[in-house]
mmCIF file of C-alpha atoms in Angstrom:
data_model
loop_
_atom_site.group_PDB
_atom_site.id
_atom_site.type_symbol
_atom_site.label_atom_id
_atom_site.label_comp_id
_atom_site.label_asym_id
_atom_site.label_seq_id
_atom_site.Cartn_x
_atom_site.Cartn_y
_atom_site.Cartn_z
ATOM 1 C CA MET M 318 7.171 -7.072 5.491
ATOM 2 C CA ARG M 319 9.274 -8.550 2.710
ATOM 3 C CA GLY M 320 12.713 -8.043 1.135
ATOM 4 C CA ASN M 321 16.047 -8.570 1.826
ATOM 5 C CA THR M 322 16.858 -4.535 2.043
ATOM 6 C CA PRO M 323 15.024 -1.428 2.491
ATOM 7 C CA ALA M 324 15.093 -0.708 -0.975
ATOM 8 C CA ASP M 325 13.191 -4.089 -2.127
ATOM 9 C CA ALA M 326 11.285 -4.603 0.741
ATOM 10 C CA GLU M 327 7.282 -4.491 0.594
ATOM 11 C CA GLY M 328 4.824 -3.948 2.508
ATOM 12 C CA LYS M 329 0.441 -4.931 3.274
ATOM 13 C CA ARG M 330 -2.252 -2.507 3.401
ATOM 14 C CA LEU M 331 -5.687 -3.954 4.016
ATOM 15 C CA LEU M 332 -8.207 -1.534 2.448
ATOM 16 C CA THR M 333 -11.681 -1.783 4.515
ATOM 17 C CA CYS M 334 -15.174 -0.977 3.390
ATOM 18 C CA ALA M 335 -16.820 1.031 5.969
ATOM 19 C CA ASP M 336 -20.077 -0.404 4.906
ATOM 20 C CA GLY M 337 -18.887 -3.782 5.712
ATOM 21 C CA SER M 338 -19.353 -5.193 2.087
ATOM 22 C CA GLY M 339 -15.540 -6.268 2.467
ATOM 23 C CA SER M 340 -12.331 -5.291 2.099
ATOM 24 C CA ALA M 341 -8.944 -5.746 -0.247
ATOM 25 C CA THR M 342 -5.172 -6.406 0.269
ATOM 26 C CA ALA M 343 -2.995 -4.442 -1.655
ATOM 27 C CA LEU M 344 0.730 -5.173 -2.110
ATOM 28 C CA VAL M 345 3.104 -1.869 -1.758
ATOM 29 C CA LEU M 346 6.626 -1.398 -3.220
ATOM 30 C CA PRO M 347 8.979 -0.691 -1.932
ATOM 31 C CA LEU M 348 7.696 0.048 1.073
ATOM 32 C CA GLU M 349 10.845 2.495 2.150
ATOM 33 C CA SER M 350 9.384 4.791 -0.228
ATOM 34 C CA GLU M 351 5.556 5.035 1.526
ATOM 35 C CA HIS M 352 7.101 7.204 3.963
ATOM 36 C CA GLY M 353 8.557 10.170 1.516
ATOM 37 C CA GLY M 354 8.033 8.880 -2.145
ATOM 38 C CA THR M 355 6.941 7.535 -4.638
ATOM 39 C CA GLY M 356 6.055 3.542 -5.683
ATOM 40 C CA SER M 357 3.799 1.351 -6.612
ATOM 41 C CA TRP M 358 0.588 -0.980 -5.444
ATOM 42 C CA ARG M 359 -1.355 -4.190 -6.806
ATOM 43 C CA ILE M 360 -4.188 -5.620 -5.470
ATOM 44 C CA ILE M 361 -3.176 -9.119 -4.135
ATOM 45 C CA SER M 362 -6.385 -10.271 -2.568
ATOM 46 C CA GLY M 363 -10.697 -9.337 -1.134
ATOM 47 C CA THR M 364 -13.193 -10.092 0.475
ATOM 48 C CA GLY M 365 -16.669 -10.383 0.036
ATOM 49 C CA ASP M 366 -18.049 -7.678 -2.503
ATOM 50 C CA TYR M 367 -14.149 -7.151 -3.464
ATOM 51 C CA ALA M 368 -12.841 -10.446 -3.455
ATOM 52 C CA LYS M 369 -12.584 -10.433 -7.184
ATOM 53 C CA LEU M 370 -11.069 -7.160 -7.298
ATOM 54 C CA ARG M 371 -8.455 -6.618 -9.045
ATOM 55 C CA GLY M 372 -6.121 -3.595 -9.992
ATOM 56 C CA ARG M 373 -2.990 -1.792 -10.101
ATOM 57 C CA GLY M 374 -0.837 1.817 -9.966
ATOM 58 C CA THR M 375 1.312 4.296 -8.324
ATOM 59 C CA PHE M 376 1.381 5.968 -4.910
ATOM 60 C CA ARG M 377 3.580 9.368 -3.712
ATOM 61 C CA SER M 378 3.636 9.060 -0.068
ATOM 62 C CA VAL M 379 5.251 12.411 2.219
ATOM 63 C CA ARG M 380 6.054 11.638 5.642
ATOM 64 C CA THR M 381 4.385 14.392 8.085
ATOM 65 C CA SER M 382 6.462 13.437 11.264
ATOM 66 C CA GLY M 383 8.705 11.411 12.881
ATOM 67 C CA ASP M 384 12.007 10.407 13.106
ATOM 68 C CA PRO M 385 13.539 8.551 9.675
ATOM 69 C CA ALA M 386 15.633 6.345 11.864
ATOM 70 C CA ASN M 387 12.746 5.065 14.002
ATOM 71 C CA PHE M 388 10.306 3.641 12.124
ATOM 72 C CA GLU M 389 7.970 3.008 14.708
ATOM 73 C CA SER M 390 7.306 6.990 14.603
ATOM 74 C CA ILE M 391 6.964 7.859 11.201
ATOM 75 C CA THR M 392 3.345 8.731 9.933
ATOM 76 C CA PHE M 393 2.534 9.757 6.616
ATOM 77 C CA ARG M 394 -0.097 10.714 3.764
ATOM 78 C CA SER M 395 -0.313 8.816 0.771
ATOM 79 C CA THR M 396 -1.713 9.388 -2.569
ATOM 80 C CA TRP M 397 -2.432 6.715 -4.361
ATOM 81 C CA ALA M 398 -3.476 6.482 -8.695
ATOM 82 C CA GLY M 399 -3.996 3.350 -10.950
ATOM 83 C CA VAL M 400 -6.997 1.024 -12.063
ATOM 84 C CA ALA M 401 -9.425 -1.386 -10.411
ATOM 85 C CA ASP M 402 -12.147 -3.593 -11.682
ATOM 86 C CA ARG M 403 -14.248 -6.828 -10.637
ATOM 87 C CA ASP M 404 -14.273 -9.659 -12.471
#
């Protein structure tokens, strides 16, 4: 996590392909919205077949359980939309 306040904090999410062909890392902003709200995502790196993947978009998340005062207890469902392509 990076950022000085919850509103500007960012997080990284590792997306791994089930067939083992590679993975991609996406930056999620703002991190606080991932537990309920909207924000943006951007692919920042990849491995294997996804080494040259690029993309960006938006997300909408809903908290499904947990205490907002206890960050580690929160579970959420997030839907991503956007565009991704390989160079």
